Amino acid sequence: MTAAALTGDNLEAPPAAPPRKAAARIAALPAAEAPPARPRMPLGRRLEPFFKATIPPLLGVALLLGIWYVATLKSVSLPGPDKVWTEAVKLFSDPFYRNGPNDQGIGWNVLSSLKRVGIGFGFAALVGIPLGFLIGRFAFLARMVEPIISLLRPVSPLAWLPIGLLAFQKADPAATWTIFICSIWPMIINTAVGVQRVPQDYMNVARVLALSEWKIVTRILFPAVLPYMLTGIRLSISTAWLVIVAAEMLTGGVGIGFWVWDEWNNLKVESIVIAIFVIGIVGLTLEQALLLLAKRFDYQ
Amino acid sequence: MARMVQIENVGVSFDTRNGAFVALRDINLTVEEGEVVSLIGHSGCGKSTLLNLIAGLNLPTDGVLLCNGREIAGPGPERAVVFQNHSLLPWLTCFDNVYLAVERVFGRKEGQAKLKARTKAALAMVHMDHAEHKYPSEISGGMKQRVGIARAFAMEPKILLMDEPFGALDALTRASLQDELMNVMEETGATVVMVTHDVDEAVLLSDRIVMMTNGPAATIGEILKVDLPWPRERLKLAHDPKFVDYRAALLEFLYQKQLRKAA
């Protein structure tokens, strides 16, 4: 998903400008002088960058739909694109209904998953970022915590779910807890690496000016580390969004993961395919929003 | 004149896997108030190390350094540094970069209006007042170094330390910045210690030039007193016989006495 999003971004962004410029030039022409003798770029040439940007992704999507269509043509259990589309239109015509706790619109399900991700991620940021700063600043602390992080980081966050259930006695905070666990590692590690990589030049400026520790943190460390921190946040959110679906399948309640499982029990495979697309689109949106934010704070 | 910096029997050595590595030994030097002293030598001769010692960024393993009669135990704003790579903070505008230093030095005694006026004056002195709201990434290398110089001068330091301040700039930009620096030094009467590897720059800007022998275990080889009247003009000096002699003396030291084997 990441790679596709990135290349899509690269393809779309730069060529978008030229056709607009070309259009402006042509619009300005007739007023200035008589156009007939003017050598104009052929239309195809002018639209080339636009096509280069849009055709390959559209082709890719078309190919996917084509393969999907052909593959499901003879299948009874797997729905084709047409069936899913009809179902999706029905589903999205009323995304926010409530018929009791186990039957709610897809909008509510997505929102409650996002809420869990938000809370779990928020706590992880609250703990992970300051911890990352401390680890980055003090080598002793880094050496102390390193084995613990190395040991716990590769563990699937779902393995922590029973601990959460035991500790909180409720499904909902347990799911949030798994999000906390999976979000915290990238945040700690990226923040710490960012602090360790603050250029010595900047620290020399701080030393020559004999800045107070507060000024060093607010004026030098924090801005220097921010890009690393945002990378950590982006990785955390992506992982969190991966994990929440699995966690909700296990805990139940309201949420996109639970919804997938519920629809599977109802044998409504169309809904599961729709859910896959919804999860993908929400994940892509989160990632792109954070990339935009990161660009804002890139000073180089 | 008062002694601004006294360096007495200073040596620096590092512990390495192959035993102690002596970078500098037996450095004795006094810098008078208002004097401009250049340190020149081949790369690796420890001239930047010596400057960092005065700045307090490094500490000596032998001997003692005094600034204004007090031992140098660490960096401090009375010894401002202009770094070779300008070292402006990229997330602050030119104004804010200078203001950070001004606020640190004068913030306790003066109001905000006065601090801002100081910042503006410093930027105007290096002709960068037009770009005060720009970020370092939006201006050229020469302009960045101007702001770096403004930041250092704005602190009104007792002594200004410059580590190859124009080393990363092209020859034309370097010349115009040298002229500007001379003007600022005239205006402020600053005490300056400067590291350079540019013979012309050394003669043009200095009252005294400290020539360093090659490392390891580098020390002061010769000291050349430059007896040219201030203000100095680049074009006139080019044909001044004294200037030519000083230049020749430096070249002789660098390329005859201290020629690097296989450098």
Coordinates of C-alpha atoms in Angstrom, one line a residue:
Chain A
M1 CA 0.0 0.0 0.0
T2 CA 2.8 2.4 0.9
A3 CA 4.7 1.8 -2.3
A4 CA 1.7 2.2 -4.4
A5 CA 0.7 5.4 -2.6
L6 CA 4.1 6.8 -3.0
T7 CA 4.4 6.2 -6.7
G8 CA 0.9 7.4 -7.3
D9 CA 1.8 10.6 -5.5
N10 CA 5.0 11.0 -7.6
L11 CA 3.3 10.4 -10.8
E12 CA 0.4 12.7 -10.2
A13 CA 2.0 15.7 -8.5
P14 CA 4.7 17.1 -10.9
P15 CA 3.0 16.6 -14.3
A16 CA -0.2 18.3 -13.1
A17 CA 1.2 21.7 -13.6
P18 CA 2.3 21.8 -17.2
P19 CA -1.1 21.4 -18.9
R20 CA -2.5 24.2 -16.8
K21 CA 0.3 26.5 -17.9
A22 CA -0.2 25.5 -21.5
A23 CA -3.9 26.2 -21.3
A24 CA -3.2 29.6 -19.8
R25 CA -0.8 30.5 -22.6
I26 CA -3.3 29.5 -25.2
A27 CA -6.1 31.4 -23.5
A28 CA -4.0 34.5 -23.6
L29 CA -3.1 34.2 -27.2
P30 CA -6.1 35.2 -29.3
A31 CA -6.3 38.6 -27.6
A32 CA -2.7 39.4 -28.4
E33 CA -2.4 38.5 -32.0
A34 CA -4.0 36.5 -34.8
P35 CA -3.6 32.8 -34.1
P36 CA -3.6 31.1 -37.5
A37 CA 0.1 31.3 -38.3
R38 CA 1.1 30.5 -34.8
P39 CA 2.8 27.1 -34.5
R40 CA 0.9 25.3 -31.8
M41 CA 1.8 22.2 -30.0
P42 CA -0.6 19.5 -31.1
L43 CA -3.3 18.7 -28.5
G44 CA -1.9 15.2 -27.9
R45 CA 1.5 16.6 -27.0
R46 CA 0.1 19.1 -24.5
L47 CA -2.0 16.5 -22.8
E48 CA 0.8 14.0 -22.7
P49 CA 1.9 14.6 -19.1
F50 CA -1.7 14.4 -17.9
F51 CA -2.2 11.1 -19.6
K52 CA 1.1 9.8 -18.3
A53 CA -0.1 10.6 -14.8
T54 CA -3.6 9.2 -15.0
I55 CA -3.5 6.3 -17.5
P56 CA -1.2 3.8 -15.7
P57 CA -3.1 3.9 -12.4
L58 CA -6.5 3.7 -14.1
L59 CA -5.2 0.8 -16.2
G60 CA -4.0 -0.9 -13.0
V61 CA -7.4 -0.6 -11.4
A62 CA -9.2 -1.7 -14.6
L63 CA -6.9 -4.8 -14.7
L64 CA -7.7 -5.6 -11.1
L65 CA -11.5 -5.3 -11.8
G66 CA -11.1 -7.4 -14.9
I67 CA -9.3 -10.2 -13.2
W68 CA -11.7 -10.1 -10.4
Y69 CA -14.7 -10.2 -12.8
V70 CA -13.3 -13.1 -14.8
A71 CA -12.3 -15.1 -11.7
T72 CA -15.7 -14.8 -10.1
L73 CA -17.7 -15.3 -13.2
K74 CA -18.5 -19.0 -12.5
S75 CA -18.2 -18.8 -8.7
V76 CA -21.3 -19.1 -6.6
S77 CA -19.8 -18.0 -3.3
L78 CA -17.5 -15.2 -4.4
P79 CA -19.2 -12.1 -5.6
G80 CA -18.1 -10.2 -8.7
P81 CA -17.5 -6.4 -8.9
D82 CA -21.1 -5.8 -10.1
K83 CA -22.7 -7.5 -7.1
V84 CA -20.3 -5.8 -4.7
W85 CA -21.1 -2.4 -6.3
T86 CA -24.9 -2.9 -5.9
E87 CA -24.4 -3.9 -2.3
A88 CA -22.0 -1.0 -1.6
V89 CA -24.6 1.5 -3.0
K90 CA -27.2 0.1 -0.6
L91 CA -24.8 0.1 2.3
F92 CA -23.6 3.6 1.9
S93 CA -27.0 5.0 1.3
D94 CA -27.5 4.8 5.1
P95 CA -24.1 4.4 6.8
F96 CA -25.2 5.8 10.2
Y97 CA -28.2 3.7 11.4
R98 CA -28.4 2.0 14.7
N99 CA -30.4 -1.2 15.3
G100 CA -29.0 -2.3 18.6
P101 CA -25.4 -2.8 19.7
N102 CA -24.6 -5.5 17.1
D103 CA -26.3 -4.0 14.1
Q104 CA -25.0 -0.6 13.2
G105 CA -24.2 1.3 10.0
I106 CA -20.7 1.0 8.4
G107 CA -20.0 4.6 9.3
W108 CA -20.4 3.9 13.0
N109 CA -18.2 0.9 12.7
V110 CA -15.4 2.8 11.0
L111 CA -15.7 5.7 13.4
S112 CA -15.4 3.4 16.5
S113 CA -12.4 1.7 15.0
L114 CA -10.8 5.1 14.4
K115 CA -11.7 6.1 17.9
R116 CA -9.9 3.1 19.4
V117 CA -6.9 3.8 17.2
G118 CA -6.9 7.4 18.2
I119 CA -7.0 6.7 22.0
G120 CA -4.5 3.9 21.9
F121 CA -2.2 5.9 19.6
G122 CA -2.6 9.0 21.7
F123 CA -1.5 7.3 24.9
A124 CA 1.4 5.7 23.0
A125 CA 2.5 9.1 21.8
L126 CA 2.1 10.5 25.3
V127 CA 4.4 7.8 26.7
G128 CA 6.6 7.0 23.7
I129 CA 7.7 10.4 22.6
P130 CA 9.1 11.6 26.0
L131 CA 10.6 8.2 26.5
G132 CA 12.3 8.4 23.1
F133 CA 13.7 11.9 24.0
L134 CA 15.1 10.5 27.2
I135 CA 16.6 7.5 25.5
G136 CA 18.1 9.6 22.8
R137 CA 19.6 12.1 25.2
F138 CA 21.1 9.7 27.8
A139 CA 23.2 6.8 26.5
F140 CA 22.9 4.9 29.8
L141 CA 19.2 4.9 29.6
A142 CA 19.4 3.8 25.9
R143 CA 21.6 0.8 26.8
M144 CA 19.2 0.0 29.7
V145 CA 16.1 -0.1 27.6
E146 CA 17.5 -1.5 24.4
P147 CA 17.3 -5.2 25.3
I148 CA 13.7 -4.8 26.5
I149 CA 12.6 -3.0 23.3
S150 CA 14.4 -5.5 21.1
L151 CA 12.7 -8.4 22.9
L152 CA 9.2 -7.0 22.9
R153 CA 9.1 -5.2 19.5
P154 CA 8.8 -8.3 17.3
V155 CA 5.9 -9.7 19.4
S156 CA 2.6 -9.5 17.6
P157 CA 0.5 -7.0 19.5
L158 CA -2.4 -9.5 19.5
A159 CA -0.4 -11.6 22.0
W160 CA -0.9 -8.7 24.4
L161 CA -4.7 -8.9 24.0
P162 CA -5.3 -11.5 26.8
I163 CA -3.2 -9.4 29.2
G164 CA -5.4 -6.4 28.3
L165 CA -8.6 -8.4 28.8
L166 CA -7.3 -9.6 32.1
A167 CA -6.2 -6.1 33.3
F168 CA -9.2 -4.1 32.1
Q169 CA -11.9 -6.8 32.4
K170 CA -13.6 -5.4 29.3
A171 CA -13.2 -5.9 25.5
D172 CA -13.1 -2.3 24.4
P173 CA -10.1 -1.1 26.5
A174 CA -8.3 -4.3 25.7
A175 CA -8.5 -3.6 22.0
T176 CA -7.2 0.0 22.7
W177 CA -4.4 -1.6 24.7
T178 CA -3.2 -3.6 21.8
I179 CA -3.1 -0.5 19.7
F180 CA -1.1 1.2 22.4
I181 CA 1.4 -1.6 22.4
C182 CA 1.9 -1.7 18.6
S183 CA 2.0 2.1 18.3
I184 CA 4.6 2.7 21.0
W185 CA 7.6 1.0 19.4
P186 CA 8.0 3.0 16.3
M187 CA 7.4 6.2 18.2
I188 CA 10.1 5.5 20.9
I189 CA 12.6 4.3 18.3
N190 CA 12.2 7.1 15.8
T191 CA 12.2 9.8 18.4
A192 CA 15.3 8.4 20.0
V193 CA 17.1 8.1 16.7
G194 CA 16.1 11.6 15.8
V195 CA 17.5 12.9 19.1
Q196 CA 20.8 11.0 18.5
R197 CA 21.1 12.4 15.0
V198 CA 20.7 16.1 15.9
P199 CA 23.7 17.6 14.0
Q200 CA 26.6 18.4 16.3
D201 CA 26.7 21.8 14.7
Y202 CA 23.4 22.8 16.2
M203 CA 24.4 21.5 19.6
N204 CA 27.6 23.5 19.3
V205 CA 25.5 26.6 18.7
A206 CA 23.6 25.8 21.8
R207 CA 26.8 25.3 23.8
V208 CA 28.4 28.5 22.6
L209 CA 25.3 30.5 23.4
A210 CA 25.1 28.5 26.7
L211 CA 21.3 28.1 26.2
S212 CA 19.2 26.8 29.0
E213 CA 18.1 23.2 28.9
W214 CA 14.5 24.4 28.2
K215 CA 15.7 26.5 25.2
I216 CA 17.8 23.7 23.9
V217 CA 14.7 21.4 24.0
T218 CA 12.2 23.9 22.5
R219 CA 14.5 25.7 20.0
I220 CA 16.9 23.0 18.9
L221 CA 16.0 19.4 19.9
F222 CA 12.3 19.5 19.3
P223 CA 12.4 21.1 15.8
A224 CA 15.3 18.9 14.8
V225 CA 13.6 15.7 15.9
L226 CA 10.1 16.6 14.6
P227 CA 10.6 15.0 11.2
Y228 CA 11.8 11.7 12.8
M229 CA 8.9 11.9 15.2
L230 CA 6.4 12.3 12.3
T231 CA 7.9 9.3 10.6
G232 CA 7.4 7.3 13.9
I233 CA 3.8 8.6 14.1
R234 CA 3.1 7.6 10.5
L235 CA 4.5 4.1 11.0
S236 CA 2.5 3.8 14.3
I237 CA -0.8 4.8 12.7
S238 CA -0.3 2.4 9.8
T239 CA 0.5 -0.5 12.1
A240 CA -2.4 0.5 14.4
W241 CA -4.8 0.4 11.5
L242 CA -3.6 -3.0 10.5
V243 CA -3.9 -4.4 14.1
I244 CA -7.3 -2.9 15.0
V245 CA -9.1 -5.1 12.4
A246 CA -7.6 -8.2 13.9
A247 CA -8.1 -7.1 17.5
E248 CA -11.8 -6.2 16.9
M249 CA -12.4 -9.6 15.3
L250 CA -11.4 -11.1 18.6
T251 CA -13.1 -8.7 21.0
G252 CA -16.3 -7.9 19.2
G253 CA -18.4 -4.9 19.9
V254 CA -18.7 -2.1 17.3
G255 CA -15.9 -1.7 14.8
I256 CA -14.8 -2.4 11.3
G257 CA -13.0 -5.6 12.3
F258 CA -16.0 -6.9 14.2
W259 CA -18.2 -6.0 11.3
V260 CA -16.1 -8.1 8.9
W261 CA -16.4 -11.0 11.2
D262 CA -20.1 -10.5 11.7
E263 CA -20.8 -10.3 8.0
W264 CA -18.7 -13.5 7.6
N265 CA -21.0 -15.2 10.1
N266 CA -24.0 -13.9 8.0
L267 CA -22.2 -15.2 4.9
K268 CA -22.5 -11.8 3.3
V269 CA -19.2 -12.0 1.3
E270 CA -20.0 -8.8 -0.6
S271 CA -19.8 -6.8 2.7
I272 CA -16.4 -8.3 3.4
V273 CA -15.1 -7.2 0.1
I274 CA -16.5 -3.7 0.7
A275 CA -14.9 -3.7 4.1
I276 CA -11.5 -4.5 2.5
F277 CA -11.9 -1.5 0.3
V278 CA -13.0 0.7 3.2
I279 CA -10.1 -0.3 5.4
G280 CA -7.7 0.3 2.5
I281 CA -9.1 3.7 1.8
V282 CA -9.1 4.8 5.4
G283 CA -5.5 3.6 5.8
L284 CA -4.4 5.3 2.6
T285 CA -6.0 8.6 3.8
L286 CA -4.3 8.5 7.2
E287 CA -1.0 7.8 5.6
Q288 CA -1.3 10.6 3.0
A289 CA -2.5 13.1 5.6
L290 CA 0.6 12.4 7.7
L291 CA 2.9 12.6 4.7
L292 CA 1.4 16.0 4.0
L293 CA 2.0 17.1 7.6
A294 CA 5.6 15.7 7.4
K295 CA 6.3 17.7 4.3
R296 CA 5.2 20.9 6.1
F297 CA 8.0 20.3 8.7
D298 CA 10.8 19.3 6.3
Y299 CA 13.3 22.1 6.5
Q300 CA 15.9 20.8 4.0
Chain B
M1 CA 46.7 46.9 25.6
A2 CA 45.0 44.3 27.8
R3 CA 45.6 40.6 27.2
M4 CA 42.4 39.1 25.9
V5 CA 43.5 35.5 25.5
Q6 CA 46.4 33.8 27.1
I7 CA 47.4 30.3 26.0
E8 CA 50.1 28.7 28.2
N9 CA 51.9 25.4 27.5
V10 CA 48.7 23.9 26.0
G11 CA 48.7 20.4 24.6
V12 CA 45.9 18.1 23.4
S13 CA 46.2 14.4 23.1
F14 CA 43.6 11.7 22.5
D15 CA 43.6 8.1 23.8
T16 CA 43.4 5.8 20.8
R17 CA 43.7 2.1 20.4
N18 CA 47.4 2.6 19.4
G19 CA 48.2 4.6 22.5
A20 CA 48.1 8.3 23.0
F21 CA 47.8 10.5 19.9
V22 CA 49.3 14.0 20.4
A23 CA 47.4 16.5 18.3
L24 CA 48.9 19.8 19.7
R25 CA 51.9 20.4 22.0
D26 CA 53.5 23.4 23.7
I27 CA 51.2 26.1 22.4
N28 CA 52.0 29.5 23.9
L29 CA 50.2 32.5 22.5
T30 CA 48.7 35.8 23.7
V31 CA 46.1 37.7 21.9
E32 CA 45.8 41.4 22.8
E33 CA 42.5 43.3 22.9
G34 CA 41.4 44.5 19.5
E35 CA 43.9 42.4 17.7
V36 CA 43.1 40.2 14.7
V37 CA 45.1 36.9 14.7
S38 CA 45.0 34.3 12.0
L39 CA 45.9 30.6 12.5
I40 CA 47.2 29.1 9.2
G41 CA 48.6 25.7 8.4
H42 CA 48.0 22.6 6.3
S43 CA 44.9 20.6 7.0
G44 CA 45.3 18.3 10.0
C45 CA 47.7 20.7 11.8
G46 CA 45.2 21.2 14.6
K47 CA 44.4 24.9 13.9
S48 CA 40.6 24.2 14.3
T49 CA 41.4 22.2 17.5
L50 CA 43.2 25.3 18.9
L51 CA 40.2 27.5 18.0
N52 CA 37.8 25.0 19.7
L53 CA 40.0 25.2 22.8
I54 CA 39.6 29.0 22.9
A55 CA 35.9 28.5 22.3
G56 CA 35.8 26.0 25.1
L57 CA 34.2 23.4 22.9
N58 CA 37.2 21.2 23.6
L59 CA 39.3 21.2 26.7
P60 CA 43.1 20.9 26.8
T61 CA 44.9 17.9 28.3
D62 CA 47.9 20.0 29.3
G63 CA 48.3 23.6 30.1
V64 CA 45.8 26.3 30.6
L65 CA 43.8 28.9 28.6
L66 CA 42.7 32.2 30.0
C67 CA 40.2 34.6 28.6
N68 CA 40.2 38.0 30.3
G69 CA 42.2 36.5 33.1
R70 CA 39.8 33.7 33.8
E71 CA 40.3 30.1 32.9
I72 CA 38.3 28.8 30.0
A73 CA 36.3 25.8 31.3
G74 CA 33.6 25.6 28.7
P75 CA 31.9 27.5 25.9
G76 CA 30.2 30.8 26.6
P77 CA 28.6 33.7 24.8
E78 CA 31.5 36.1 25.5
R79 CA 33.5 34.0 23.0
A80 CA 31.2 34.0 19.9
V81 CA 31.9 31.5 17.2
V82 CA 31.3 31.8 13.4
F83 CA 31.2 28.2 12.2
Q84 CA 32.5 27.2 8.8
N85 CA 29.2 25.8 7.7
H86 CA 27.2 28.8 9.1
S87 CA 25.2 26.5 11.5
L88 CA 22.0 28.5 11.3
L89 CA 19.0 26.7 12.6
P90 CA 17.0 25.8 9.5
W91 CA 13.6 26.2 11.3
L92 CA 14.2 29.8 12.4
T93 CA 14.2 32.8 10.1
C94 CA 17.4 34.9 9.7
F95 CA 15.9 37.3 12.2
D96 CA 15.0 34.6 14.8
N97 CA 18.4 33.0 14.4
V98 CA 20.1 36.2 15.4
Y99 CA 17.4 37.0 18.0
L100 CA 18.0 33.7 19.7
A101 CA 21.6 34.8 20.4
V102 CA 20.7 38.4 21.3
E103 CA 18.0 37.3 23.7
R104 CA 20.4 34.9 25.4
V105 CA 23.0 37.6 26.0
F106 CA 20.9 40.7 26.6
G107 CA 17.5 39.3 27.5
R108 CA 17.8 39.8 31.3
K109 CA 18.7 43.4 31.1
E110 CA 16.8 44.8 28.1
G111 CA 13.2 44.9 26.9
Q112 CA 11.9 43.2 23.8
A113 CA 12.0 46.4 21.7
K114 CA 15.7 46.9 22.4
L115 CA 16.5 43.3 21.6
K116 CA 14.7 43.5 18.3
A117 CA 16.5 46.7 17.5
R118 CA 19.8 45.0 18.3
T119 CA 18.9 42.1 16.0
K120 CA 17.9 44.4 13.2
A121 CA 21.1 46.4 13.6
A122 CA 23.3 43.3 13.4
L123 CA 21.5 42.2 10.2
A124 CA 21.8 45.6 8.7
M125 CA 25.5 45.7 9.5
V126 CA 26.1 42.7 7.1
H127 CA 23.5 44.0 4.6
M128 CA 21.0 41.2 5.3
D129 CA 18.2 43.3 6.7
H130 CA 16.2 42.8 3.5
A131 CA 16.1 39.0 4.1
E132 CA 15.3 39.0 7.8
H133 CA 12.1 37.0 7.4
K134 CA 13.6 34.4 5.1
Y135 CA 14.6 30.9 6.2
P136 CA 18.2 29.8 5.7
S137 CA 17.2 27.4 3.0
E138 CA 15.9 30.3 0.9
I139 CA 19.1 32.3 0.8
S140 CA 22.6 31.6 -0.8
G141 CA 25.6 30.3 1.0
G142 CA 27.3 33.7 1.2
M143 CA 24.1 35.2 2.7
K144 CA 23.9 32.4 5.3
Q145 CA 27.5 33.1 6.4
R146 CA 26.6 36.8 6.6
V147 CA 23.8 36.0 9.0
G148 CA 26.2 33.7 10.9
I149 CA 28.6 36.7 11.3
A150 CA 25.7 39.0 12.3
R151 CA 24.7 36.4 15.0
A152 CA 28.2 36.4 16.4
F153 CA 28.6 40.2 16.3
A154 CA 25.2 40.8 17.8
M155 CA 26.3 39.1 21.0
E156 CA 28.9 41.8 21.4
P157 CA 31.5 39.1 22.4
K158 CA 34.8 39.9 24.0
I159 CA 36.4 37.9 21.3
L160 CA 35.2 36.5 18.0
L161 CA 36.3 33.1 16.9
M162 CA 36.0 32.2 13.2
D163 CA 36.7 28.7 11.8
E164 CA 37.4 29.1 8.1
P165 CA 34.4 31.4 7.9
F166 CA 34.6 31.7 4.1
G167 CA 36.1 28.3 3.3
A168 CA 32.9 27.0 1.7
L169 CA 32.3 30.1 -0.5
D170 CA 33.4 30.9 -4.1
A171 CA 36.2 33.4 -4.6
L172 CA 34.1 36.4 -5.5
T173 CA 31.7 36.0 -2.6
R174 CA 34.6 35.4 -0.3
A175 CA 36.2 38.6 -1.3
S176 CA 33.1 40.7 -0.8
L177 CA 32.5 39.1 2.6
Q178 CA 36.1 39.7 3.6
D179 CA 35.6 43.4 2.8
E180 CA 32.4 43.5 4.8
L181 CA 34.1 41.7 7.7
M182 CA 36.9 44.3 7.6
N183 CA 34.3 47.1 7.8
V184 CA 32.5 45.4 10.8
M185 CA 35.8 44.8 12.6
E186 CA 36.7 48.5 12.1
E187 CA 33.3 49.6 13.4
T188 CA 33.4 47.4 16.5
G189 CA 37.1 47.2 17.2
A190 CA 36.6 43.4 17.8
T191 CA 39.2 41.0 18.9
V192 CA 39.3 38.2 16.4
V193 CA 41.0 34.8 16.2
M194 CA 40.4 33.2 12.8
V195 CA 41.4 29.9 11.3
T196 CA 42.2 30.0 7.6
H197 CA 44.1 28.2 4.9
D198 CA 43.9 31.1 2.5
V199 CA 47.2 33.0 2.4
D200 CA 45.7 36.2 0.9
E201 CA 42.9 36.2 3.5
A202 CA 45.4 35.8 6.3
V203 CA 47.5 38.8 5.2
L204 CA 44.5 41.0 4.3
L205 CA 42.6 40.5 7.6
S206 CA 45.3 40.0 10.3
D207 CA 47.5 41.9 12.6
R208 CA 49.4 38.8 13.3
I209 CA 49.6 35.4 11.6
V210 CA 50.3 32.3 13.5
M211 CA 51.8 29.6 11.3
M212 CA 51.4 26.1 12.5
T213 CA 53.6 23.1 11.9
N214 CA 52.2 19.9 10.5
G215 CA 50.6 17.4 12.8
P216 CA 50.7 15.1 14.6
A217 CA 52.1 16.9 17.6
A218 CA 51.7 20.2 15.8
T219 CA 52.8 23.5 17.4
I220 CA 53.4 27.1 16.5
G221 CA 56.1 27.4 13.9
E222 CA 56.5 31.1 13.3
I223 CA 54.5 34.2 14.0
L224 CA 54.3 36.9 11.3
K225 CA 53.4 40.4 12.3
V226 CA 51.5 42.2 9.5
D227 CA 52.4 45.9 9.7
L228 CA 49.9 47.3 7.2
P229 CA 47.7 50.3 8.2
W230 CA 44.0 50.0 8.6
P231 CA 41.7 50.4 6.8
R232 CA 43.1 48.1 4.2
E233 CA 42.0 48.1 0.6
R234 CA 42.3 44.9 -1.4
L235 CA 43.2 46.5 -4.7
K236 CA 45.9 48.9 -3.4
L237 CA 47.5 46.1 -1.3
A238 CA 47.9 43.8 -4.3
H239 CA 50.9 45.8 -5.4
D240 CA 52.1 46.9 -2.0
P241 CA 55.7 45.5 -1.6
K242 CA 55.0 44.8 2.1
F243 CA 51.9 42.8 1.2
V244 CA 53.8 40.9 -1.4
D245 CA 56.6 40.1 1.1
Y246 CA 54.2 38.9 3.8
R247 CA 52.5 36.7 1.3
A248 CA 55.8 35.3 0.2
A249 CA 56.8 34.6 3.8
L250 CA 53.7 32.6 4.3
L251 CA 54.0 30.7 1.1
E252 CA 57.6 29.8 1.9
F253 CA 56.6 28.5 5.4
L254 CA 53.7 26.5 4.0
Y255 CA 55.3 25.1 0.9
Q256 CA 59.0 24.8 1.7
K257 CA 59.4 24.4 5.4
Q258 CA 56.2 22.5 6.1
L259 CA 55.6 20.7 2.8
R260 CA 53.5 17.7 3.3
K261 CA 54.9 14.5 2.2
A262 CA 52.4 12.8 -0.1
A263 CA 49.7 15.2 0.8

